[in-house]
Coordinates of N, CA, C and O in Angstrom, one line a residue:
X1257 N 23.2 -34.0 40.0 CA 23.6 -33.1 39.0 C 23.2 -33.5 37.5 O 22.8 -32.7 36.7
X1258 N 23.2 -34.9 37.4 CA 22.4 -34.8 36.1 C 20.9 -34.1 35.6 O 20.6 -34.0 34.5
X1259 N 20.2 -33.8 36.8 CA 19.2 -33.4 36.7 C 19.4 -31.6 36.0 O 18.6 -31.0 35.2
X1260 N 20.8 -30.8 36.8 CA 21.1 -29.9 36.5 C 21.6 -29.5 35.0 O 21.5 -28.4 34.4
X1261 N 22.0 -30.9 34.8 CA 23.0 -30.9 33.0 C 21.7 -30.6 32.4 O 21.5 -29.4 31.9
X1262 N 20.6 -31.8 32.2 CA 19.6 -32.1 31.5 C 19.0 -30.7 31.7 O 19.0 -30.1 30.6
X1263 N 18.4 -30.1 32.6 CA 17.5 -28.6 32.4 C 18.7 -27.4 31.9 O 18.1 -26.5 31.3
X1264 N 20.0 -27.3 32.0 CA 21.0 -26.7 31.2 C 21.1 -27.0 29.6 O 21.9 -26.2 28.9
X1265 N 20.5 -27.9 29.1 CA 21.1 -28.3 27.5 C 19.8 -28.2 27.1 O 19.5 -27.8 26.0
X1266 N 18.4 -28.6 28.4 CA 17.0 -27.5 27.6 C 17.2 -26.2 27.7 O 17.2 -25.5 26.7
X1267 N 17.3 -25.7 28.6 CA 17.9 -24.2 28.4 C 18.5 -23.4 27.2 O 18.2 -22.3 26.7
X1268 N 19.6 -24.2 27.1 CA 20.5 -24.0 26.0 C 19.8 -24.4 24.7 O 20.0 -23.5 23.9
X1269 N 19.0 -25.4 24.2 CA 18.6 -25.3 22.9 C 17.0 -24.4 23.4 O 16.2 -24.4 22.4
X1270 N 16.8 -24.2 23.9 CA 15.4 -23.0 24.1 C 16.1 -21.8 23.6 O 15.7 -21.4 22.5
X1271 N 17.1 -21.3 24.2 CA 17.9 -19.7 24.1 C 18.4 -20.1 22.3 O 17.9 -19.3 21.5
X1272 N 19.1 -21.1 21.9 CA 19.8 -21.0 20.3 C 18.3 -20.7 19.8 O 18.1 -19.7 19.1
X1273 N 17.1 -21.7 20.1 CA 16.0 -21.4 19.4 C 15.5 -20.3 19.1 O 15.2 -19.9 18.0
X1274 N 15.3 -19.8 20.2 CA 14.8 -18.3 20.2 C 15.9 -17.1 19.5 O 15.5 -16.1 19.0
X1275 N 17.3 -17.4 19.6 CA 18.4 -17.1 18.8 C 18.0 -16.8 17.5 O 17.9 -15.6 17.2
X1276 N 17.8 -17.9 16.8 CA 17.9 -18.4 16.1 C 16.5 -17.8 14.7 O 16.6 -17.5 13.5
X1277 N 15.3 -17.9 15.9 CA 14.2 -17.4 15.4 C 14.5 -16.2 15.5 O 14.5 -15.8 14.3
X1278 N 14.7 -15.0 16.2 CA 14.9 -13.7 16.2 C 15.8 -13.4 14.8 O 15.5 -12.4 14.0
X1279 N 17.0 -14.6 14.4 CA 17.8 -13.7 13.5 C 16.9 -13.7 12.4 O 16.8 -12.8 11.6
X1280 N 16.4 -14.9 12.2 CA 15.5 -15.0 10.7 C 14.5 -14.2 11.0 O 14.1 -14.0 9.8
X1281 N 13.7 -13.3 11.9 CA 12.9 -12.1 12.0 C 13.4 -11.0 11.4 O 12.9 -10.6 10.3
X1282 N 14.2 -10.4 12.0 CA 15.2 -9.6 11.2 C 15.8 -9.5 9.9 O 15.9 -8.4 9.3
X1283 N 16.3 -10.6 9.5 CA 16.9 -10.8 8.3 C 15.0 -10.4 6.9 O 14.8 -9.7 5.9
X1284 N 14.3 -11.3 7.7 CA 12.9 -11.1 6.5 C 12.4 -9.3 6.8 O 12.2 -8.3 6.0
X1285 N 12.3 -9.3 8.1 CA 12.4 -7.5 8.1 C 13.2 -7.0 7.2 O 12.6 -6.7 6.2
X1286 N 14.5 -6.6 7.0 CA 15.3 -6.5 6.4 C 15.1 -6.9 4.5 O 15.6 -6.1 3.7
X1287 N 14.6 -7.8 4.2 CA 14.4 -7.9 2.4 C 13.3 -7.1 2.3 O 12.5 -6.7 3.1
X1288 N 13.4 -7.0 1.2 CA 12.1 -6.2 0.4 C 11.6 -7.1 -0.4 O 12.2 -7.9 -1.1
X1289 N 9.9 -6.9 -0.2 CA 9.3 -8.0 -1.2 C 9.2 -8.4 -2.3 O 8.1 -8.2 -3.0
X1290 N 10.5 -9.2 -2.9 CA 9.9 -8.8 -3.9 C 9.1 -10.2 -4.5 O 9.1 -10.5 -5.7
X1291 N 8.6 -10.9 -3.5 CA 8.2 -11.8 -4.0 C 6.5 -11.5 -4.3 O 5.8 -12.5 -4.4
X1292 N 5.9 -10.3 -4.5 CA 4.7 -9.8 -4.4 C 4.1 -10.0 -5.8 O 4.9 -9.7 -6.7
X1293 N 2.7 -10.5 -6.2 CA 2.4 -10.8 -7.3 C 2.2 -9.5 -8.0 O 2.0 -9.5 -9.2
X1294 N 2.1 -8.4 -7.4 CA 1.5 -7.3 -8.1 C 2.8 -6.0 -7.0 O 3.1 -5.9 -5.9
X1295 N 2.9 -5.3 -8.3 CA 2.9 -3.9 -7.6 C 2.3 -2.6 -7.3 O 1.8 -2.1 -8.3
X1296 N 2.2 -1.9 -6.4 CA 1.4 -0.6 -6.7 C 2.5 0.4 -6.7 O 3.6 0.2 -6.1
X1297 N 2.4 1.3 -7.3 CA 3.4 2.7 -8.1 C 2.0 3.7 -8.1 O 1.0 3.4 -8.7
X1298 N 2.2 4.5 -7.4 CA 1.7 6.2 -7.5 C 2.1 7.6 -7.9 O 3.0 8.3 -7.5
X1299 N 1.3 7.9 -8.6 CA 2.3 9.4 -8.7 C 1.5 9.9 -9.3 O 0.7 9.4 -10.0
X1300 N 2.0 11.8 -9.0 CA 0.9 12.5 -9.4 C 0.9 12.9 -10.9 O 1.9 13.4 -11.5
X1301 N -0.4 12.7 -11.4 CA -0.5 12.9 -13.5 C 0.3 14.2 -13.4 O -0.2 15.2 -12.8
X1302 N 1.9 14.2 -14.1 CA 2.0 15.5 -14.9 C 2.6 16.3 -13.5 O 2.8 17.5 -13.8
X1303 N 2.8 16.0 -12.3 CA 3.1 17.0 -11.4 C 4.0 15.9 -10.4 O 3.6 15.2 -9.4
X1304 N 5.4 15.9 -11.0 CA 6.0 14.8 -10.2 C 8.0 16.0 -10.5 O 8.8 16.3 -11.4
X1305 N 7.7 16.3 -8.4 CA 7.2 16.0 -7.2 C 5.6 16.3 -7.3 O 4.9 16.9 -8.1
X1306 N 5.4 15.7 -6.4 CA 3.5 16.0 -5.6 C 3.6 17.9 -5.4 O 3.7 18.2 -4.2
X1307 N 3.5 18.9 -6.1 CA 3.6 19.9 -5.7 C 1.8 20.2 -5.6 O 0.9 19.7 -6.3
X1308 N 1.5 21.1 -4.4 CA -0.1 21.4 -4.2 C 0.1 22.8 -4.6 O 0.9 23.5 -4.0
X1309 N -0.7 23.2 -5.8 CA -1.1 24.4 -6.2 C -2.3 24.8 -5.5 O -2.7 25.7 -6.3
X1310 N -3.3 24.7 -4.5 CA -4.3 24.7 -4.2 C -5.6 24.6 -4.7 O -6.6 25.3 -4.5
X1311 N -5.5 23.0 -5.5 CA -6.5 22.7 -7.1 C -5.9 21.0 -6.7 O -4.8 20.5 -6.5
X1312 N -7.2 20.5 -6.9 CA -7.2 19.3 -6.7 C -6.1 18.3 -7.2 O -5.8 18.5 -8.4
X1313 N -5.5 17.2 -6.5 CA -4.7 16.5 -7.0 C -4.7 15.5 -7.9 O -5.0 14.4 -7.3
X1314 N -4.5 15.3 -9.2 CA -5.1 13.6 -10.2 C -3.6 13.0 -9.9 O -2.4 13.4 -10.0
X1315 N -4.3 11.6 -9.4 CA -3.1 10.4 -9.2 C -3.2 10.0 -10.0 O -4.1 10.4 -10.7
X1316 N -2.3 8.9 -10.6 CA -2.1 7.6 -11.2 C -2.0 6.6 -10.5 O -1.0 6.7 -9.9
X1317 N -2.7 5.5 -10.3 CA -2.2 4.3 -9.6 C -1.9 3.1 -10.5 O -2.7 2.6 -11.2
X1318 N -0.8 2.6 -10.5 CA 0.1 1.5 -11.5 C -0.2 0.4 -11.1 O 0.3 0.2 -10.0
X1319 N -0.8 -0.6 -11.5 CA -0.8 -1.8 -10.3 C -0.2 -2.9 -12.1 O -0.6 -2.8 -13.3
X1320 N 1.0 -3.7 -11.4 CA 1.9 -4.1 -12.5 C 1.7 -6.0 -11.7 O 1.7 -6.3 -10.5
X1321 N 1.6 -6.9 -12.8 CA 1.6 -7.7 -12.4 C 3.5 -8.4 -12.7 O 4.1 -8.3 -13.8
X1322 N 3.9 -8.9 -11.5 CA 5.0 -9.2 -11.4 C 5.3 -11.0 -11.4 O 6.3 -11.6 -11.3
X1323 N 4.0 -11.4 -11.7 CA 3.9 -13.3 -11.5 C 4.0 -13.5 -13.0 O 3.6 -12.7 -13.8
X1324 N 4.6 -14.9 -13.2 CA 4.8 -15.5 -14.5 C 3.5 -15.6 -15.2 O 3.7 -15.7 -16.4
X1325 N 2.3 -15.6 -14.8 CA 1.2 -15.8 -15.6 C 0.1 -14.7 -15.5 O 0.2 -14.1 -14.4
X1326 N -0.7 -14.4 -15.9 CA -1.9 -13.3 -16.0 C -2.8 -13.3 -14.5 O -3.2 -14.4 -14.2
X1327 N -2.9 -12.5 -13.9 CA -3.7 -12.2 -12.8 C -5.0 -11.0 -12.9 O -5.0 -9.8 -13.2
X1328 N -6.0 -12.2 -12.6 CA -7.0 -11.7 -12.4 C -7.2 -10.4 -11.6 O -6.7 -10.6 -10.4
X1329 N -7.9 -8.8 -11.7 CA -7.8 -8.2 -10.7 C -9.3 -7.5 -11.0 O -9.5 -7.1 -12.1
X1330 N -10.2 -7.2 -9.9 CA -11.0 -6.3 -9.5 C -11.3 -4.6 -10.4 O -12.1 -3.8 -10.0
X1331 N -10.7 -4.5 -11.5 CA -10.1 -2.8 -11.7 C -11.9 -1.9 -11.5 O -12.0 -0.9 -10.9
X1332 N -12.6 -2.3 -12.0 CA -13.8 -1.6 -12.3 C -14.3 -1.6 -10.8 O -14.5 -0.4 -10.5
X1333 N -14.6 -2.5 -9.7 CA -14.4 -2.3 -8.5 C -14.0 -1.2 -7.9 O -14.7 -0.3 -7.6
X1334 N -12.0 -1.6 -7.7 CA -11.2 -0.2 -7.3 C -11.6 1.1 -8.3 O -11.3 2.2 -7.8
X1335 N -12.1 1.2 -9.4 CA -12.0 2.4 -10.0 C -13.4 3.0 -9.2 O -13.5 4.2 -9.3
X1336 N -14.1 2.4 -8.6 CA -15.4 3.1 -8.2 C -15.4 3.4 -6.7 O -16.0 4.3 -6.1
X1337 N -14.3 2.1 -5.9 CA -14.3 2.6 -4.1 C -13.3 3.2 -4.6 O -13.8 4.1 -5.3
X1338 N -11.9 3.2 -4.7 CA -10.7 4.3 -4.9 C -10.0 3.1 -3.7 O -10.5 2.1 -3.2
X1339 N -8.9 3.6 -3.7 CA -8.1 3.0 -2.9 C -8.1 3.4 -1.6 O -9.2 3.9 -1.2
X1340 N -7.2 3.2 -0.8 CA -7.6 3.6 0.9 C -6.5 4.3 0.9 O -5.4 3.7 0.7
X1341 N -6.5 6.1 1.3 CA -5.3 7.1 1.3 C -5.6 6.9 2.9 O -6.4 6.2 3.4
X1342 N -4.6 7.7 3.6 CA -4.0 8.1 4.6 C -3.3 9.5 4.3 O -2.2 9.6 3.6
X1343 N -3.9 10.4 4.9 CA -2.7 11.3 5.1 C -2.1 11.8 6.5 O -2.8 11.9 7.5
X1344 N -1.1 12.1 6.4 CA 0.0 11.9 7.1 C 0.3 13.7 7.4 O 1.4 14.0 7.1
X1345 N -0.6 14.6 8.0 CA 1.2 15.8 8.3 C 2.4 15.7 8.8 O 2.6 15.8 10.0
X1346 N 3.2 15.5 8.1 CA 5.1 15.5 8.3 C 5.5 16.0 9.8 O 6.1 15.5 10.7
X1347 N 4.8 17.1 9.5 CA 5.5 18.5 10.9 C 4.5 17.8 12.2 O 5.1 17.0 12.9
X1348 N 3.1 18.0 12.5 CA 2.6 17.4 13.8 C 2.3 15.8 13.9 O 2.0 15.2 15.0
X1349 N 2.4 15.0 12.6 CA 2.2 14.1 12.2 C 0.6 13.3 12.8 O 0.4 12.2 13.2
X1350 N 0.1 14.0 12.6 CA -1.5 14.4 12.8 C -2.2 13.2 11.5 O -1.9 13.5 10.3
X1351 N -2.9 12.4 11.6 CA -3.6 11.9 10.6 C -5.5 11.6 9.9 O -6.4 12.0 10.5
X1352 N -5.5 11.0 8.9 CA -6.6 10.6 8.6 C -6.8 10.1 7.3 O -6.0 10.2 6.4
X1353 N -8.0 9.4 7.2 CA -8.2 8.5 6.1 C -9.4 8.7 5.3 O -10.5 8.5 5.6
X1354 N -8.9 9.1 4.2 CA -10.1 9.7 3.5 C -11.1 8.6 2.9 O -10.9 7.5 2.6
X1355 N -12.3 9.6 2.9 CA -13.4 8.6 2.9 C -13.5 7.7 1.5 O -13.2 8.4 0.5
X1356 N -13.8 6.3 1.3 CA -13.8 6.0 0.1 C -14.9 5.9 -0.1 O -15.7 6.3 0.8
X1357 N -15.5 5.3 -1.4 CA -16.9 5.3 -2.2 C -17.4 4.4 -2.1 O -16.6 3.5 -2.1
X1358 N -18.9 3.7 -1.9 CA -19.3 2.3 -2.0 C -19.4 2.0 -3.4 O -19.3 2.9 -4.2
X1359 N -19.5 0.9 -3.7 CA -19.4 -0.1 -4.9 C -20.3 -1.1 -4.9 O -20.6 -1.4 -3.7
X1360 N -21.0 -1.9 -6.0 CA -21.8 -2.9 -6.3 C -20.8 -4.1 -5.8 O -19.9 -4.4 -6.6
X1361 N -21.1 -4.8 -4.7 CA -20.3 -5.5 -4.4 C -19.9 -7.1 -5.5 O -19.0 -8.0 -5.3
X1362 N -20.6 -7.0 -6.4 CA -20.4 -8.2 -7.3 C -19.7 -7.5 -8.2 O -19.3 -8.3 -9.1
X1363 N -19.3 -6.3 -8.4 CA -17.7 -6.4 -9.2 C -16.6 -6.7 -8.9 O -15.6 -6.7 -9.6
X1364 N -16.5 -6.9 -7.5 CA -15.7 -7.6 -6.9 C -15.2 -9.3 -7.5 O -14.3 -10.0 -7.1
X1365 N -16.0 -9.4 -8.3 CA -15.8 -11.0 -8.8 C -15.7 -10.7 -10.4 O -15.6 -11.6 -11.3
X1366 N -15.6 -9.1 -10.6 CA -15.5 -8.6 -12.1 C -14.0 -8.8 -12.0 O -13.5 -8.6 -10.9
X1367 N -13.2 -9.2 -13.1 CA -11.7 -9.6 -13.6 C -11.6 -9.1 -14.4 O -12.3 -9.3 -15.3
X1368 N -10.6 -7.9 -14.6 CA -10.0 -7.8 -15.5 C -8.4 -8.5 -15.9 O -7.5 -8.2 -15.2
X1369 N -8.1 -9.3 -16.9 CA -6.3 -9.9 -16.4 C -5.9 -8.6 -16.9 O -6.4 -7.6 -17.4
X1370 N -4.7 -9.1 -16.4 CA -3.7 -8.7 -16.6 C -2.4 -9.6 -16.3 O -2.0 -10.2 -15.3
X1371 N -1.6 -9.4 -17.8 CA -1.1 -10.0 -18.1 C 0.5 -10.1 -17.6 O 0.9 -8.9 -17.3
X1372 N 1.4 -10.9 -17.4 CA 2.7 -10.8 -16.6 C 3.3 -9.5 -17.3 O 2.9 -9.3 -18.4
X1373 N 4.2 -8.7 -16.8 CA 4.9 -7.7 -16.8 C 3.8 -6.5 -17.6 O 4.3 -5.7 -18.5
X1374 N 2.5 -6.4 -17.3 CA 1.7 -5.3 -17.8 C 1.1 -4.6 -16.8 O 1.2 -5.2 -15.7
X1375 N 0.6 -3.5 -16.8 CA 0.1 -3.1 -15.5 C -1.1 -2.6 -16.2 O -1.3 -2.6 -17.5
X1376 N -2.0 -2.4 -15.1 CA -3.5 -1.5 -15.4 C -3.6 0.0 -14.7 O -3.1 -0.2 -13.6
X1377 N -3.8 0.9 -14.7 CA -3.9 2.3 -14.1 C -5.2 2.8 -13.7 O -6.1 3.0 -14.5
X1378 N -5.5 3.1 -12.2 CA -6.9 3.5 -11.5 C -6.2 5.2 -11.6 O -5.2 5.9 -11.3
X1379 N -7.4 5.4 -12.0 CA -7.0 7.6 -12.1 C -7.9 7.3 -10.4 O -8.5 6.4 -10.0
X1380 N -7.6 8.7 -9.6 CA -8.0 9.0 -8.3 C -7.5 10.6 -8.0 O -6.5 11.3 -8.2
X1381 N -8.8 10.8 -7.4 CA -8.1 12.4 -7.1 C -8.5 12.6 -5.2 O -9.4 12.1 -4.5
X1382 N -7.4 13.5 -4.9 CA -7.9 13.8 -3.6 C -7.9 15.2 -3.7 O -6.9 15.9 -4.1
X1383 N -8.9 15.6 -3.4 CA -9.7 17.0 -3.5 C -8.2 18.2 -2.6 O -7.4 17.9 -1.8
X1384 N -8.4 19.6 -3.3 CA -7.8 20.5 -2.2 C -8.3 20.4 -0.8 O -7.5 20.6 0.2
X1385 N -9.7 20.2 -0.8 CA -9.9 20.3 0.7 C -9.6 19.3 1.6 O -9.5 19.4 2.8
X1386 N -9.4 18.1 0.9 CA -9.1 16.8 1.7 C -7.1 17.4 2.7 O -6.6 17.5 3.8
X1387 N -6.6 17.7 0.8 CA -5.8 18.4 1.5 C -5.0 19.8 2.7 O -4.0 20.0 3.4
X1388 N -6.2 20.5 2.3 CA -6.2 21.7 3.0 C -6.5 21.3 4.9 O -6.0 21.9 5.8
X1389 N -7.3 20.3 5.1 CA -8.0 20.3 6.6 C -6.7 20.3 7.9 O -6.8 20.6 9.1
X1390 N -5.4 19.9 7.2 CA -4.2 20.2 8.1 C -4.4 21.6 8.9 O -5.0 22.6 8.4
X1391 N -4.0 21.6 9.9 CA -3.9 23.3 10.2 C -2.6 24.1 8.9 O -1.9 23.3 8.3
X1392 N -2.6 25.4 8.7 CA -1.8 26.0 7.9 C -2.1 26.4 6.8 O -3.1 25.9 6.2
X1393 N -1.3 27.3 6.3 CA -1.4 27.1 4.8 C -0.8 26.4 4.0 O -1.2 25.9 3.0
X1394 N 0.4 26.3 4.5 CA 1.5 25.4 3.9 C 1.2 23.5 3.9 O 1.3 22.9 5.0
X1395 N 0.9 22.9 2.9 CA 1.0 21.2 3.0 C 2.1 20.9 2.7 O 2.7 21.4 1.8
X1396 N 2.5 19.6 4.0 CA 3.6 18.9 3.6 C 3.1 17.4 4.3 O 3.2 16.8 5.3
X1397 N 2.5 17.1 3.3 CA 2.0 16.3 3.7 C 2.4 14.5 2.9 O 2.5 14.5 1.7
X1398 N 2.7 13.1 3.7 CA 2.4 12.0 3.1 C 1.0 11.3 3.0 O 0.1 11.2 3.8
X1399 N 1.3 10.7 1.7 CA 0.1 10.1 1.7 C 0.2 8.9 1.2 O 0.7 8.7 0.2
X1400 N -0.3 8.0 1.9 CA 0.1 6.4 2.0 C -1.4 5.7 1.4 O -2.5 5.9 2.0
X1401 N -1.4 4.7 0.0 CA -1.9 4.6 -0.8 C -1.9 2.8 -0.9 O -1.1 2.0 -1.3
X1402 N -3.1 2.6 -0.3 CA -2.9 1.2 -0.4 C -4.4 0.6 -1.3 O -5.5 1.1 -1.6
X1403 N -4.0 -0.4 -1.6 CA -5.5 -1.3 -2.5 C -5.3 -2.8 -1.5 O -4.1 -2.9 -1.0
X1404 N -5.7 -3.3 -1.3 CA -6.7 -4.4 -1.0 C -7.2 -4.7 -1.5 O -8.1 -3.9 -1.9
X1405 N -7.4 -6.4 -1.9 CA -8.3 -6.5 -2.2 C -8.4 -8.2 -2.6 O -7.5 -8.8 -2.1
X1406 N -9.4 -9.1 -3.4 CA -8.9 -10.3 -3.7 C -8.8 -10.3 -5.1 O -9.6 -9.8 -6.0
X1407 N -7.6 -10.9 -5.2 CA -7.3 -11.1 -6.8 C -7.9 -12.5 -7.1 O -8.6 -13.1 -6.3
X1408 N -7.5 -12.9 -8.4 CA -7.2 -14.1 -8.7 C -5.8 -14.8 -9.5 O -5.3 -14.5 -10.6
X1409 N -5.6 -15.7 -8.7 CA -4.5 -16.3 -9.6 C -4.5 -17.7 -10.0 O -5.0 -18.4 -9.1
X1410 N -4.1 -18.4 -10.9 CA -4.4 -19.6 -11.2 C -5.8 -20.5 -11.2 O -5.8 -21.7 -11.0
X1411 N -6.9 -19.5 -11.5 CA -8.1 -20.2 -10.7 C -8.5 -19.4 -9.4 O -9.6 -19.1 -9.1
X1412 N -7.5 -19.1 -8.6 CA -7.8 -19.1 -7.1 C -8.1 -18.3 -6.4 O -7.0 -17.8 -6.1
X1413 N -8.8 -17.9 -5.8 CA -9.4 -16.6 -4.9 C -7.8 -16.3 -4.4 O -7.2 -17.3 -4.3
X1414 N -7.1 -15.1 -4.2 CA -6.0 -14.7 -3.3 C -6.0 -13.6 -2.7 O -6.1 -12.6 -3.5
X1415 N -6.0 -13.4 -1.6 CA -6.1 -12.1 -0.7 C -4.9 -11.0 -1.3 O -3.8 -11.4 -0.9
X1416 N -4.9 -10.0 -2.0 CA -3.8 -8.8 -1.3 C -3.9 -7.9 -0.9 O -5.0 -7.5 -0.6
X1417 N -2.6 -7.2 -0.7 CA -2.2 -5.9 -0.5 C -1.2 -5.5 -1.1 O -0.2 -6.1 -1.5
X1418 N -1.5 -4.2 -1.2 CA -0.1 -3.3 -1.8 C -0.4 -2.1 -1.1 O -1.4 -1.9 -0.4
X1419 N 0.9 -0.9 -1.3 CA 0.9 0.2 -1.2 C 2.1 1.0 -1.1 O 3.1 0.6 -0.4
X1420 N 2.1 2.4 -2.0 CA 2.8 3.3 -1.9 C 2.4 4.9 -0.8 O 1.7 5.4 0.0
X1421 N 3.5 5.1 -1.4 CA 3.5 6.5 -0.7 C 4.0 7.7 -1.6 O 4.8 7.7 -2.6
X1422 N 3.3 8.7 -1.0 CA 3.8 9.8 -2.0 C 3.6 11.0 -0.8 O 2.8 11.3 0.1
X1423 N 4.7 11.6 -1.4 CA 5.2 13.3 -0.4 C 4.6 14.3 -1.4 O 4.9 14.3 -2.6
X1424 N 3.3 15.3 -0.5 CA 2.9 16.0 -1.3 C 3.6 17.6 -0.5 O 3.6 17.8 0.7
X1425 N 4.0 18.3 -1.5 CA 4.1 19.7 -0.4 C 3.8 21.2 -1.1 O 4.1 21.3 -2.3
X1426 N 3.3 22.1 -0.5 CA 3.2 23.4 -1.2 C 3.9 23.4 -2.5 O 4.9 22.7 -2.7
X1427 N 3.5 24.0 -3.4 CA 4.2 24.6 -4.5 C 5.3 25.9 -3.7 O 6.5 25.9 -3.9
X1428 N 4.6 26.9 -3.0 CA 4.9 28.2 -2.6 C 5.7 27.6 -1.3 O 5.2 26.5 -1.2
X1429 N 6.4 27.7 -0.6 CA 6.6 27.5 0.7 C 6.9 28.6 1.6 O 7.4 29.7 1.3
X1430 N 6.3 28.4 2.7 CA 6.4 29.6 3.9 C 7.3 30.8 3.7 O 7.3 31.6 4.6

């Protein structure tokens, strides 16, 4: 029976483990990031909600640095690919990813800082027809707005990500 105890008390600290690990899964699911060096904020210039008049949409993209010291970022880069949209139909939930732009890949190592609690702003537009290709007349569409990319911080190459979302829908409805 000791053999039975000993594989019972592995047993038992395997299961608390795994316990244990699941709750802290959850719990970090559960917070919201805010430990993120940068934020992204979207919204449409001058037309907030996202109403579609059937005339192209001009975004704002906010990217805010949230770290104690200035961060290097790409802007003249992203201002030339655009960010990476997704749109989303709400009703069939049907999607796609609009196409972005190429870029001189050595502005990628172009910096602009930006300084703690400042942001910089990428203008972007997504065409009526990007919007229109849904079946209908009616859009009710999300559009999920992310940048990528490598920053810098302290010296140091750093991978990110960000992204918002924004609900675009007819002006007119059905």
């Amino acid at each position: 029976t000791g053999e039975a105890r000993t594989s019972y008390k592995m047993h038992h600290k395997i299961a608390v483990g795994l316990f244990a690990l699941l709750s802290a899964c959850t719990a970090i699911k559960d917070t919201p990031m805010t430990n993120q060096l940068l934020t992204i904020a979207a919204e449409c210039r001058g037309n907030d909600p996202c109403l579609f008049e059937g005339q192209d949409l001009f975004l704002d993209i906010r990217i805010t640095n949230n770290h104690r010291s200035e961060i290097g970022f790409p802007l003249t880069y992203l201002q030339k690919t655009g960010p990476v949209i997704r749109l989303i139909d709400t009703r069939t939930k049907a999607d796609t990813y609009l196409k972005t732009n190429l870029a001189d890949f050595d502005l990628r190592e172009k910096f602009t800082l930006i300084h703690p609690g400042k942001a910089v702003v990428v203008e972007w537009v997504i065409s009526s027809d990007e919007l229109r290709q849904f079946a209908g007349p009616y859009v009710d569409l999300s559009a999920e707005i992310t940048v990528k990319t490598g920053i810098q911080v302290s010296g140091k190459q750093v991978d990110f990500r960000g992204a918002d979302t924004l609900r675009i829908v007819s002006k007119d409805k059905p």
